[in-house]
mmCIF file with all atom_site columns, C-alpha atoms in Angstrom:
data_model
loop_
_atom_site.group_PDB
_atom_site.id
_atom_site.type_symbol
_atom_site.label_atom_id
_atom_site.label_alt_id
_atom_site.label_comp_id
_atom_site.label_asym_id
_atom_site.label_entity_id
_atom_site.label_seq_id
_atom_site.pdbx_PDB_ins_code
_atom_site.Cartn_x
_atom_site.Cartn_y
_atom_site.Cartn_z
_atom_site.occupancy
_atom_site.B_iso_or_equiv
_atom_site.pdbx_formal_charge
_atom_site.auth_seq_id
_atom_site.auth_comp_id
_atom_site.auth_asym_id
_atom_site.auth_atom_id
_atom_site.pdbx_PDB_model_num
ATOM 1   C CA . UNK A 1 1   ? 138.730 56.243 -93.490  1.00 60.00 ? 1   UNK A CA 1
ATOM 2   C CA . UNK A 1 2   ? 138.641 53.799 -96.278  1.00 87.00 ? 2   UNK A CA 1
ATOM 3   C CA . UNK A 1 3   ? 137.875 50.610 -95.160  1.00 93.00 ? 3   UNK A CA 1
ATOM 4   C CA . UNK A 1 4   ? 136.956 48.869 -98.370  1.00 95.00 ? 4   UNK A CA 1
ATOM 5   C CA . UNK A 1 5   ? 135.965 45.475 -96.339  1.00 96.00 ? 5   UNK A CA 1
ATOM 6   C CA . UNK A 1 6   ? 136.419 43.686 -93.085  1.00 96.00 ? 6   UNK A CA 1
ATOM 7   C CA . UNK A 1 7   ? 135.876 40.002 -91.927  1.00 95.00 ? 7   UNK A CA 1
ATOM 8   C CA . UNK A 1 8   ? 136.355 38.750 -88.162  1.00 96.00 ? 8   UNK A CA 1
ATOM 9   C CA . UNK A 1 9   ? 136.865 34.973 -89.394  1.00 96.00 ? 9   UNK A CA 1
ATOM 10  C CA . UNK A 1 10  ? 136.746 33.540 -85.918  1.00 95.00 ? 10  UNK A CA 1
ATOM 11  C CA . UNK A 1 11  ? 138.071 34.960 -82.109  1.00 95.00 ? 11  UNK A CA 1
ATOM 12  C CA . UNK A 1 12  ? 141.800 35.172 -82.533  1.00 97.00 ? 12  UNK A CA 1
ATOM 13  C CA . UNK A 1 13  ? 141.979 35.813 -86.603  1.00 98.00 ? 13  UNK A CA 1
ATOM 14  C CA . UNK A 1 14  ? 140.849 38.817 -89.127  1.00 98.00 ? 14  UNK A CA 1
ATOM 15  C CA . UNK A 1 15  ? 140.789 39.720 -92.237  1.00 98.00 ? 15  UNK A CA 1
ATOM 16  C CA . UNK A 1 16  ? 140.790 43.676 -94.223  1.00 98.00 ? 16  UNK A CA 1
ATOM 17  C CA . UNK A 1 17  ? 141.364 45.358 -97.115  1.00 98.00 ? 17  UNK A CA 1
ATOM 18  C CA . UNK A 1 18  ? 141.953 48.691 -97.202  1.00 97.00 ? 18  UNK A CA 1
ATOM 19  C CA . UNK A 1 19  ? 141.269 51.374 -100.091 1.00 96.00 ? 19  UNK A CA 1
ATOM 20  C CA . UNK A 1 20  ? 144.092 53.583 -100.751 1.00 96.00 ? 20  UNK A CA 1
ATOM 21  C CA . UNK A 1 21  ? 142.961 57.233 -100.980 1.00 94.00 ? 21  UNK A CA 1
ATOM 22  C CA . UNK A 1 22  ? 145.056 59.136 -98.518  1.00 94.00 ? 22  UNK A CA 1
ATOM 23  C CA . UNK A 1 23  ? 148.324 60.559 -98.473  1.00 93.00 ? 23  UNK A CA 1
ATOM 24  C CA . UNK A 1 24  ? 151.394 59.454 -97.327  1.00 92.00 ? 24  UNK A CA 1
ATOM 25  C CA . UNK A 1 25  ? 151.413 61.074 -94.039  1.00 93.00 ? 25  UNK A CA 1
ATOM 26  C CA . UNK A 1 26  ? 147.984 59.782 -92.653  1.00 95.00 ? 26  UNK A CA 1
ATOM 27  C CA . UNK A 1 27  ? 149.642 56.190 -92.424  1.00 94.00 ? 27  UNK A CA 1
ATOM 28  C CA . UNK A 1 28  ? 152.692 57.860 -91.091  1.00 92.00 ? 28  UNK A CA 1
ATOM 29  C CA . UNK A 1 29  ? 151.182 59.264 -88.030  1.00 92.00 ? 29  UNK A CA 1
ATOM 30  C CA . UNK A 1 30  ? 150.998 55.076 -87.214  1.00 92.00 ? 30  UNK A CA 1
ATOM 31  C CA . UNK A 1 31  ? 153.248 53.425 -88.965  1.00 92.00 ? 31  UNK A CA 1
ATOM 32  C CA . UNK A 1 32  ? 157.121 53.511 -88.961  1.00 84.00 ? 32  UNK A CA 1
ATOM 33  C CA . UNK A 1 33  ? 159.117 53.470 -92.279  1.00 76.00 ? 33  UNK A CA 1
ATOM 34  C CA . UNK A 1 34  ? 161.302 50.920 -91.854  1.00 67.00 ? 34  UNK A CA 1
ATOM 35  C CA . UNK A 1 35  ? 161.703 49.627 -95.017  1.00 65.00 ? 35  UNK A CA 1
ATOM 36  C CA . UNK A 1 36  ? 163.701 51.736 -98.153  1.00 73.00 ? 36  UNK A CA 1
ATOM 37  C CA . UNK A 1 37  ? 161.242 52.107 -100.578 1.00 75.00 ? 37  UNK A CA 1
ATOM 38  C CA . UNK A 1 38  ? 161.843 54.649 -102.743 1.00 75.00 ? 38  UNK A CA 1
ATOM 39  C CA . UNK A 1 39  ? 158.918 54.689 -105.341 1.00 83.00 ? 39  UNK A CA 1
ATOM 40  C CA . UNK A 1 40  ? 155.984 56.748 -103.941 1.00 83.00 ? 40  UNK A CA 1
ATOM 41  C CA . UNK A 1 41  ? 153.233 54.806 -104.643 1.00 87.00 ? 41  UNK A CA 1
ATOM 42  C CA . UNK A 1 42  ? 154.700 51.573 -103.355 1.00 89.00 ? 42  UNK A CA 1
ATOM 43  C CA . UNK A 1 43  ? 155.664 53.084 -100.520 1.00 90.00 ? 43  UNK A CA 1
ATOM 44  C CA . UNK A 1 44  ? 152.104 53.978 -100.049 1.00 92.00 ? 44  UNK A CA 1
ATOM 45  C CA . UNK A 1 45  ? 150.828 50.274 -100.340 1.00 93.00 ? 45  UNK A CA 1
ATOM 46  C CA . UNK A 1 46  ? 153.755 49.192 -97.817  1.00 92.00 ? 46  UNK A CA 1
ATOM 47  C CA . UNK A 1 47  ? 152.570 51.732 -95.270  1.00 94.00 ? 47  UNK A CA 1
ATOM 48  C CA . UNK A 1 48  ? 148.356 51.202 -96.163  1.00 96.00 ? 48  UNK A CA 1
ATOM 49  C CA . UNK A 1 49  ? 149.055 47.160 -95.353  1.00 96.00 ? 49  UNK A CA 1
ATOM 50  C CA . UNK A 1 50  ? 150.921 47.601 -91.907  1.00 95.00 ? 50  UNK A CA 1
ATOM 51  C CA . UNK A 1 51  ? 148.583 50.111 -91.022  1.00 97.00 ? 51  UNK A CA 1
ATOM 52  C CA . UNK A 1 52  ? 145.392 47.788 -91.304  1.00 97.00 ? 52  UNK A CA 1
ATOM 53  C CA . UNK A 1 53  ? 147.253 45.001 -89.201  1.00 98.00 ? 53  UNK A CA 1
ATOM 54  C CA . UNK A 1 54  ? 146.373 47.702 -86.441  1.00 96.00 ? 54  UNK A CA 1
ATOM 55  C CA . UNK A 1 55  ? 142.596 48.044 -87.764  1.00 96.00 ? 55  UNK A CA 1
ATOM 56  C CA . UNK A 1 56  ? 142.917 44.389 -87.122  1.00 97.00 ? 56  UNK A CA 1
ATOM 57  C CA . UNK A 1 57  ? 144.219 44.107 -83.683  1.00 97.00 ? 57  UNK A CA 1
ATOM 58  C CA . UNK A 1 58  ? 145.184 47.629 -81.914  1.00 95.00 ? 58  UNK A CA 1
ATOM 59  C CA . UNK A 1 59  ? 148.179 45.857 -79.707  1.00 96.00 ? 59  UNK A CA 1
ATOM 60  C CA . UNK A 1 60  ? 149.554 44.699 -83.086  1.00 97.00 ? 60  UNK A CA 1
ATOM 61  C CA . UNK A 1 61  ? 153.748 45.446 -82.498  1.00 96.00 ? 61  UNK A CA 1
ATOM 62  C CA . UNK A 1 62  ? 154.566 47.120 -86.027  1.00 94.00 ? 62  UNK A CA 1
ATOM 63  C CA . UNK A 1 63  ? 158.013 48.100 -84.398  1.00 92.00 ? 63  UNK A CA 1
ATOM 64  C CA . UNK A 1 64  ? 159.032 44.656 -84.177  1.00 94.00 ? 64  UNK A CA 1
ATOM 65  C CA . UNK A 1 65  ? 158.280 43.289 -87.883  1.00 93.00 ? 65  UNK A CA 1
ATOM 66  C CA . UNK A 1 66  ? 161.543 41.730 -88.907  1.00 91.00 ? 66  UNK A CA 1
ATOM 67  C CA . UNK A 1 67  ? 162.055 40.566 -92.874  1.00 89.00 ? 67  UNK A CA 1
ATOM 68  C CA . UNK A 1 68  ? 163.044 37.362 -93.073  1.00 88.00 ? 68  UNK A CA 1
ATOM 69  C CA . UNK A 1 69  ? 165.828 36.492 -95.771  1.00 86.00 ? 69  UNK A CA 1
ATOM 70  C CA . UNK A 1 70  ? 162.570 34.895 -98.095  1.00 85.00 ? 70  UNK A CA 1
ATOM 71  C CA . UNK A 1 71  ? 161.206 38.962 -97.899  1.00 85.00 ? 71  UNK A CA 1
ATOM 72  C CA . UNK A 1 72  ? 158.262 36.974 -95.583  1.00 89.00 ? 72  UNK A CA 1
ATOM 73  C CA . UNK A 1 73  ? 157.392 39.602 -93.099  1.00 91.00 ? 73  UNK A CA 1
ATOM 74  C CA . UNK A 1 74  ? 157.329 38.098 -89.239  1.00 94.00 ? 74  UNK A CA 1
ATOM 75  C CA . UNK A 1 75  ? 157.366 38.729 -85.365  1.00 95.00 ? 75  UNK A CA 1
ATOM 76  C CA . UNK A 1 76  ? 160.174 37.242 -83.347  1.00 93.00 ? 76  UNK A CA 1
ATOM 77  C CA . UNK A 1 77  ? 158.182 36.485 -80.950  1.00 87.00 ? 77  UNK A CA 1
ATOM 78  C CA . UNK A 1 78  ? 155.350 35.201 -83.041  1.00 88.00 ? 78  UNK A CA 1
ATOM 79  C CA . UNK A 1 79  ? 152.454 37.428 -81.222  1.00 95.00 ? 79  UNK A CA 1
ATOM 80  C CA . UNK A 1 80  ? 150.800 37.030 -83.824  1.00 97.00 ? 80  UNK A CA 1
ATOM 81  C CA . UNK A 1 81  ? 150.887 35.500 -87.938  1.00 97.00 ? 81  UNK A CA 1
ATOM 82  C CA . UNK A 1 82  ? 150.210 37.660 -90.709  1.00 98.00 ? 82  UNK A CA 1
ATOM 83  C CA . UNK A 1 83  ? 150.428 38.170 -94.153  1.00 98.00 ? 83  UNK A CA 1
ATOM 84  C CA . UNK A 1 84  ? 149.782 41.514 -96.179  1.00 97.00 ? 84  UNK A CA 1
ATOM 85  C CA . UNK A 1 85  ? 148.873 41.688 -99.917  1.00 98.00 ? 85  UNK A CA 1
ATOM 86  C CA . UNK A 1 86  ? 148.590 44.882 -102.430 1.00 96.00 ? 86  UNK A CA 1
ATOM 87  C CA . UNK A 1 87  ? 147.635 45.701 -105.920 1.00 95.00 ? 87  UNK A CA 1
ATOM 88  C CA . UNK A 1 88  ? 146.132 49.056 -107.912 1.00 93.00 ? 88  UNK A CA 1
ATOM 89  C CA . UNK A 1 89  ? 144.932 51.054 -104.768 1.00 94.00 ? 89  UNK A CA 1
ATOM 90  C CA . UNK A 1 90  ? 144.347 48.505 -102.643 1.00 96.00 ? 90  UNK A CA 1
ATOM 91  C CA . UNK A 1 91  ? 145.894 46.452 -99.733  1.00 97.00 ? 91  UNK A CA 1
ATOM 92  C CA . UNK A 1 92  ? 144.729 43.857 -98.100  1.00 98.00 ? 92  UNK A CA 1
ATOM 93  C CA . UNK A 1 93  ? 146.060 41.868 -94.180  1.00 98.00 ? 93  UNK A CA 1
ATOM 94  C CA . UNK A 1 94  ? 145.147 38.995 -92.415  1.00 98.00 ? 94  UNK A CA 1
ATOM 95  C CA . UNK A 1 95  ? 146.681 38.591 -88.624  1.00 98.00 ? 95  UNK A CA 1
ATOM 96  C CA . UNK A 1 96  ? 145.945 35.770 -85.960  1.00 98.00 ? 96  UNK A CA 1
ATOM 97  C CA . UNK A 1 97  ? 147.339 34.982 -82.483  1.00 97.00 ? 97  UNK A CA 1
ATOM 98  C CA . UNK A 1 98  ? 146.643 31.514 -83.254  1.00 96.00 ? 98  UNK A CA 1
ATOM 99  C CA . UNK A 1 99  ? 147.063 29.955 -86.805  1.00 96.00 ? 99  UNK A CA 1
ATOM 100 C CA . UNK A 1 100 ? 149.668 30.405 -89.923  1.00 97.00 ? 100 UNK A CA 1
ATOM 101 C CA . UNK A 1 101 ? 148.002 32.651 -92.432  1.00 98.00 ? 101 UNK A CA 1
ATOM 102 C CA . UNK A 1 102 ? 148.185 33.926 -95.989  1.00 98.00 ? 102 UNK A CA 1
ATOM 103 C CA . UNK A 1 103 ? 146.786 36.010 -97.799  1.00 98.00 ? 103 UNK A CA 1
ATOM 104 C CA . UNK A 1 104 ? 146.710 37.645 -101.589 1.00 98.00 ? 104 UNK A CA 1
ATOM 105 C CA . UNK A 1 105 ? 144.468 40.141 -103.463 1.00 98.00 ? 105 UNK A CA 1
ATOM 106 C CA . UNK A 1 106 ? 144.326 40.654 -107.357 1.00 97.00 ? 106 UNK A CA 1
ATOM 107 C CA . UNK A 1 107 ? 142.685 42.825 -109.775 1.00 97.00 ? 107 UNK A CA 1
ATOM 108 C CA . UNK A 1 108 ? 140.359 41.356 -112.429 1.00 95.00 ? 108 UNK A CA 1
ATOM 109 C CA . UNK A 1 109 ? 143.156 41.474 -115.348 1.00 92.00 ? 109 UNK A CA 1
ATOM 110 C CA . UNK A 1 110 ? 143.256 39.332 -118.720 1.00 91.00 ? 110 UNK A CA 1
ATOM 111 C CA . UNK A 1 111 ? 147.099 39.562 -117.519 1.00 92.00 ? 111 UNK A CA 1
ATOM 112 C CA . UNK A 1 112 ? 146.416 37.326 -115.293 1.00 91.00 ? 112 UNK A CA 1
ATOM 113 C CA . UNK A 1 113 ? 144.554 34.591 -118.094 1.00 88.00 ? 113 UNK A CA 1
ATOM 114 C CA . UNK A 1 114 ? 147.434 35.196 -120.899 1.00 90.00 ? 114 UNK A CA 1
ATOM 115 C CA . UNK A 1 115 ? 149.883 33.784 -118.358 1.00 91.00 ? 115 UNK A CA 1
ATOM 116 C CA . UNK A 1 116 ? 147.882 31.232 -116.624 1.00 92.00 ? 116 UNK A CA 1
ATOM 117 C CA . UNK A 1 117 ? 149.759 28.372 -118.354 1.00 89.00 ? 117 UNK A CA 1
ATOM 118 C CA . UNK A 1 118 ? 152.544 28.809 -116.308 1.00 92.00 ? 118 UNK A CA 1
ATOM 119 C CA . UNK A 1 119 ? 150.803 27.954 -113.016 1.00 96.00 ? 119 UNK A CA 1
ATOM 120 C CA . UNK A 1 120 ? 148.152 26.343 -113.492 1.00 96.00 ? 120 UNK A CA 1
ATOM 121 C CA . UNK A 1 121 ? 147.950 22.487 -113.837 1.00 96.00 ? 121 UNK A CA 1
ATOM 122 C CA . UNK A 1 122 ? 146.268 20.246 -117.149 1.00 94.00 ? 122 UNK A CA 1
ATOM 123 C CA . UNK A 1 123 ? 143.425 19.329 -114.216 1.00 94.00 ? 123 UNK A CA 1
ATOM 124 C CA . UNK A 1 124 ? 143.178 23.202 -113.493 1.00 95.00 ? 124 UNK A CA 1
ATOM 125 C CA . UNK A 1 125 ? 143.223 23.964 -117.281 1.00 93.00 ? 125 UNK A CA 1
ATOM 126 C CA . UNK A 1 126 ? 140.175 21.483 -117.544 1.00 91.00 ? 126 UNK A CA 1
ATOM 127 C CA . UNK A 1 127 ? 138.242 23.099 -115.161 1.00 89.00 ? 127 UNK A CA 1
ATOM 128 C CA . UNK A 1 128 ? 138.784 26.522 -116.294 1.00 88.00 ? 128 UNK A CA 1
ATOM 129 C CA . UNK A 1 129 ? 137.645 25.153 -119.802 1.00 87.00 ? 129 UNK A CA 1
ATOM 130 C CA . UNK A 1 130 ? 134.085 24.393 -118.138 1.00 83.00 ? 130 UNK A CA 1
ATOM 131 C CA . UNK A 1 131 ? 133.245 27.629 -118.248 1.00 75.00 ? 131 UNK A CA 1
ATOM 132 C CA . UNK A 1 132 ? 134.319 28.665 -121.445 1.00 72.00 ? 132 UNK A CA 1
ATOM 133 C CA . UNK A 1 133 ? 131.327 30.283 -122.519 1.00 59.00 ? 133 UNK A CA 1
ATOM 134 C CA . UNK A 1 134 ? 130.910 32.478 -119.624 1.00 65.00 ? 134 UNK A CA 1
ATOM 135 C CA . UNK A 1 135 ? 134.028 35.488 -120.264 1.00 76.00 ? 135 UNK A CA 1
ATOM 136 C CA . UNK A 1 136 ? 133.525 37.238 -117.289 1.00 83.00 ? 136 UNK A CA 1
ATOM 137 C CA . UNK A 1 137 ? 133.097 34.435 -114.875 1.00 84.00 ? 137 UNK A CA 1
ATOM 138 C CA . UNK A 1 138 ? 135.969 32.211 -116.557 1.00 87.00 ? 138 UNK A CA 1
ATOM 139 C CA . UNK A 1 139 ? 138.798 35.570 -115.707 1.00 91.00 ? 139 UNK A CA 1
ATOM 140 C CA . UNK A 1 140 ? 137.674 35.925 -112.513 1.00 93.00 ? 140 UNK A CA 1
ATOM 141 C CA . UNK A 1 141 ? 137.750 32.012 -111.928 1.00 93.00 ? 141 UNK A CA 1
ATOM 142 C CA . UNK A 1 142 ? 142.133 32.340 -113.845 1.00 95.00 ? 142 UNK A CA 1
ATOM 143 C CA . UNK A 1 143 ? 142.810 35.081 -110.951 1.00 96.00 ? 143 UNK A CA 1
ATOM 144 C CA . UNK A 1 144 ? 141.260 33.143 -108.408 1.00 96.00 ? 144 UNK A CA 1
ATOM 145 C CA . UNK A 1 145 ? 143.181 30.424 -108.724 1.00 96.00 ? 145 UNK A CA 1
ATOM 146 C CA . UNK A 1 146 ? 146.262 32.582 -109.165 1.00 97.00 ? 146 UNK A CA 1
ATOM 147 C CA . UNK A 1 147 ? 145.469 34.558 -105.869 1.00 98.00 ? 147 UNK A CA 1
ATOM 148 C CA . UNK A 1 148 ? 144.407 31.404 -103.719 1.00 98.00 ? 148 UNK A CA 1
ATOM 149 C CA . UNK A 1 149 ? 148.222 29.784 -105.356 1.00 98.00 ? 149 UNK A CA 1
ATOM 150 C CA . UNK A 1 150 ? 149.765 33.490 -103.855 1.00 97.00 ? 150 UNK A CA 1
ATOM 151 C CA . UNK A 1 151 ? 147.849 32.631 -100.515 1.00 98.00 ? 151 UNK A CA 1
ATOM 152 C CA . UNK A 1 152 ? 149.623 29.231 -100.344 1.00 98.00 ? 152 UNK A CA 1
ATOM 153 C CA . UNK A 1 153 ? 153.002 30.524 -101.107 1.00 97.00 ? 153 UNK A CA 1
ATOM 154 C CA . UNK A 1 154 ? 152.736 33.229 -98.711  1.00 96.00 ? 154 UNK A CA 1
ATOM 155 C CA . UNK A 1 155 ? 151.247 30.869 -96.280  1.00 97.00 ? 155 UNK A CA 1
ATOM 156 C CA . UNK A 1 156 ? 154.327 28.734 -96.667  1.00 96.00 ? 156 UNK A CA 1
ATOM 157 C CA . UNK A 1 157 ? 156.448 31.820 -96.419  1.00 93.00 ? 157 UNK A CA 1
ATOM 158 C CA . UNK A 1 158 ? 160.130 29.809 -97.231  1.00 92.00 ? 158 UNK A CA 1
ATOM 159 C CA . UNK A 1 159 ? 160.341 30.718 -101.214 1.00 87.00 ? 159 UNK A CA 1
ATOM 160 C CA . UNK A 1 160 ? 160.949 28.607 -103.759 1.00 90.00 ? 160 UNK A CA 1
ATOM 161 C CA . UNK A 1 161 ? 158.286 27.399 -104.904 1.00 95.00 ? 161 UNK A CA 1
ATOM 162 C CA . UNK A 1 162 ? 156.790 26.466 -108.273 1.00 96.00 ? 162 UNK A CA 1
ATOM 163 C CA . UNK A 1 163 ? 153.104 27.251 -108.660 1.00 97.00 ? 163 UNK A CA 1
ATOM 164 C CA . UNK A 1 164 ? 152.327 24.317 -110.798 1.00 96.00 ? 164 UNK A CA 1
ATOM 165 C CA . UNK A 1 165 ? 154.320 21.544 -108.973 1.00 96.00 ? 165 UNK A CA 1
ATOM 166 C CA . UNK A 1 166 ? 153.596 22.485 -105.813 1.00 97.00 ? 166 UNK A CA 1
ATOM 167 C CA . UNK A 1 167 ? 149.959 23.903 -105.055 1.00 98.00 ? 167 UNK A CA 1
ATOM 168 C CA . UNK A 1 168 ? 147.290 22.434 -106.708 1.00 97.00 ? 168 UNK A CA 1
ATOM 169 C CA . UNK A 1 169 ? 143.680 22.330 -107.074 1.00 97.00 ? 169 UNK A CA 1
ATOM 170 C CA . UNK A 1 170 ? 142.906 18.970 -104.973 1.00 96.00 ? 170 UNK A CA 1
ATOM 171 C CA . UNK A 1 171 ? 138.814 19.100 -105.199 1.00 93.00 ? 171 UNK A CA 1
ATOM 172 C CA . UNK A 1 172 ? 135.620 21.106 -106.339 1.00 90.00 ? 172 UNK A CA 1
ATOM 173 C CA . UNK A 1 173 ? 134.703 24.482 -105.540 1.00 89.00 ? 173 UNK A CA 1
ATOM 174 C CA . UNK A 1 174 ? 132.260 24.643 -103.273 1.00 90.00 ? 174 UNK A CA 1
ATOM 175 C CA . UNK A 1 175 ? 130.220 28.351 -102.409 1.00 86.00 ? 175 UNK A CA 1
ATOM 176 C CA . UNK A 1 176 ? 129.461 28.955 -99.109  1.00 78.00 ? 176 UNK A CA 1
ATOM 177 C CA . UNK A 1 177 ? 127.466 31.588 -97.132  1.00 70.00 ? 177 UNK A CA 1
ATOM 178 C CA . UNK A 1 178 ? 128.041 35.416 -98.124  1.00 75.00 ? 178 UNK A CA 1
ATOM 179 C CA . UNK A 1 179 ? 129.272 35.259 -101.584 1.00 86.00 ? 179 UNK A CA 1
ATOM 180 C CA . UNK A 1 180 ? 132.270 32.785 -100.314 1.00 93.00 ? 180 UNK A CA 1
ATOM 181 C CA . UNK A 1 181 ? 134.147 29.942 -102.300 1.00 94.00 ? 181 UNK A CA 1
ATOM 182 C CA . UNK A 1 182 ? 136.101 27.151 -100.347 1.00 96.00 ? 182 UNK A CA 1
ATOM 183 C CA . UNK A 1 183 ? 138.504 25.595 -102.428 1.00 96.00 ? 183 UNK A CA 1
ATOM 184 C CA . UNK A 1 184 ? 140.442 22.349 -101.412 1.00 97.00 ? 184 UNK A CA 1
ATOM 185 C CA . UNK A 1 185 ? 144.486 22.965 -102.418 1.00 98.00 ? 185 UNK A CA 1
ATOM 186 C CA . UNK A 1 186 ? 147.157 20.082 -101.716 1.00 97.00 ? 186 UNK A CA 1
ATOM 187 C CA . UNK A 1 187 ? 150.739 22.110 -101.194 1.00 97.00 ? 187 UNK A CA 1
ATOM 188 C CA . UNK A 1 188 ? 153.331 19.219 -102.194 1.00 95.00 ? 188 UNK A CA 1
ATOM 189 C CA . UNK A 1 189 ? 156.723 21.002 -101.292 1.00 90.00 ? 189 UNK A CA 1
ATOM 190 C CA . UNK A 1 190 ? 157.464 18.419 -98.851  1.00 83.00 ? 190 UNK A CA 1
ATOM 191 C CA . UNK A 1 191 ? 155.318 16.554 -96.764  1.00 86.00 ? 191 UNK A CA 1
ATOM 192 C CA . UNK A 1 192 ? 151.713 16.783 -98.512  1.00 92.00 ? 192 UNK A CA 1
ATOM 193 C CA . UNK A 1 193 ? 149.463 19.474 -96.279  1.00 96.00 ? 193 UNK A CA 1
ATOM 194 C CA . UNK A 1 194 ? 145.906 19.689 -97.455  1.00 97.00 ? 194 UNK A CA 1
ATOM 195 C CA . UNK A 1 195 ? 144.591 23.063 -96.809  1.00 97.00 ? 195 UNK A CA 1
ATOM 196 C CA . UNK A 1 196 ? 141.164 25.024 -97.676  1.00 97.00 ? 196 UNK A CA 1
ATOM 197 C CA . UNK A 1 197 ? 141.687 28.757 -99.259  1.00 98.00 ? 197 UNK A CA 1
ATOM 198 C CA . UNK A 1 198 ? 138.556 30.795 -98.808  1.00 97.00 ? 198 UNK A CA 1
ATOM 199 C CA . UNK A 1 199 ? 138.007 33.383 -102.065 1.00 97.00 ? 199 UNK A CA 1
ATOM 200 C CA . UNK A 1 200 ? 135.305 36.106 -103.104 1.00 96.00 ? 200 UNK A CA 1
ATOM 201 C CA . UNK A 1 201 ? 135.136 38.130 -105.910 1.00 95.00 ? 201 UNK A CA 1
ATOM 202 C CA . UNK A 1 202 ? 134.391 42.154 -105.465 1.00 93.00 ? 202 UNK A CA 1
ATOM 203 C CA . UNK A 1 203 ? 133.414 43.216 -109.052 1.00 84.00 ? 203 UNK A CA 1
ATOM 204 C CA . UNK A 1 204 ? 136.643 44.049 -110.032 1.00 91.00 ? 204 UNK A CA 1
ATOM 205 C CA . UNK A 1 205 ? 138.911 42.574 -107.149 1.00 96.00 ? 205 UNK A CA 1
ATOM 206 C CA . UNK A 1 206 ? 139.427 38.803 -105.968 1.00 97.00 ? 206 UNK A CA 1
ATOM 207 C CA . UNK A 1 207 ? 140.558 38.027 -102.284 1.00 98.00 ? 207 UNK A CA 1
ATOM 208 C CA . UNK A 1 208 ? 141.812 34.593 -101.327 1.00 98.00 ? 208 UNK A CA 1
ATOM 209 C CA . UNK A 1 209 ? 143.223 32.882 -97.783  1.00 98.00 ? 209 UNK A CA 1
ATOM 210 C CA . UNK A 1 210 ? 144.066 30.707 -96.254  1.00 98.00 ? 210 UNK A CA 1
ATOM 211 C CA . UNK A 1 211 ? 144.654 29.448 -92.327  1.00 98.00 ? 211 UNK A CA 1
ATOM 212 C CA . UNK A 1 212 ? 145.790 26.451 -90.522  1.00 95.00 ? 212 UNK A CA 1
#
């Protein structure tokens, strides 16, 4: 087993990410191939995130995941809403029987920094600039911002969307209990929907979500 991390966020929604150390055919005792993916090691993230939706609830219907024409993931019957994430060896889900979810996990890259103009907002840019001084803490702040924008788009789930016109920073950061930080984001596709992403940074690794 290599559950990197769990989180029951309330009755009817959770929250894992899973580290990816096993082969191929300990997900595949679980988890149908549906999907044609031919290169191994994405194949291996595809099957690692649909296999944690059943960590996360064991009546989770894997047989009935449809793709919608967006590449959103989805039940017909809407049993539950989830939302799976990968990167490096990792995958990450979120499912509830309840409320629309996202969710997005991202390795601590300067990638992620040298391309940050393209999402992120002047405002955004300014608060980044803050904490200038502190290296470390300013790239994991860039992919935090990045993953809680992926959260939001998958969240939304109907494509098209441009990171920098559409999901922005609409507050402070606040920390909360356990190592958490709640940060306000206004999605402005269509009608305005204000909506709180929850984020923590694993040494290496940042996890954001949302759900509403």
């Amino acid at each position: 087993m290599a559950l990197f991390y769990q989180h029951n966020i309330n009755h009817s929604t959770r929250l894992a990410i899973w580290r990816i150390e096993e082969p191929e055919e300990f997900f595949l005792e679980r988890v149908p191939l549906k999907k044609d993916v031919t290169h191994p090691y994405k194949r291996l993230q595809h099957l690692a995130g649909r296999y944690l939706l059943l960590e996360l609830f064991n009546d989770f219907p894997l047989s009935e995941i449809m793709v919608a024409d967006t590449r959103k993931p989805y039940l017909p019957g809407e049993k539950y809403h989830f939302s799976i994430s990968h990167c490096g060896n990792f995958a990450a889900a979120i499912a509830s029987s309840e409320k629309r979810v996202g969710i997005d996990i991202e390795l601590v890259t300067p990638r992620i920094e040298r391309i940050s103009h393209k999402f992120l907002t002047e405002k955004e840019q300014d608060f980044l600039r803050e904490w200038e001084l502190f290296d470390r803490l300013q790239l994991e702040l860039v992919t935090t911002l990045w993953s809680a924008k992926e959260a939001v788009f998958k969240w939304y789930g109907n494509g098209k969307v441009d990171f920098r016109e559409h999901i922005k920073l609409a507050g402070p950061l606040h920390y909360t209990a356990s190592e958490w930080m709640r940060l306000p984001f206004s999605f402005e596709k269509e009608a305005p929907v204000e909506l709180n992403i929850e984020a923590r940074i694993f040494e290496h690794l940042v996890l954001a979500f949302t759900v509403s």
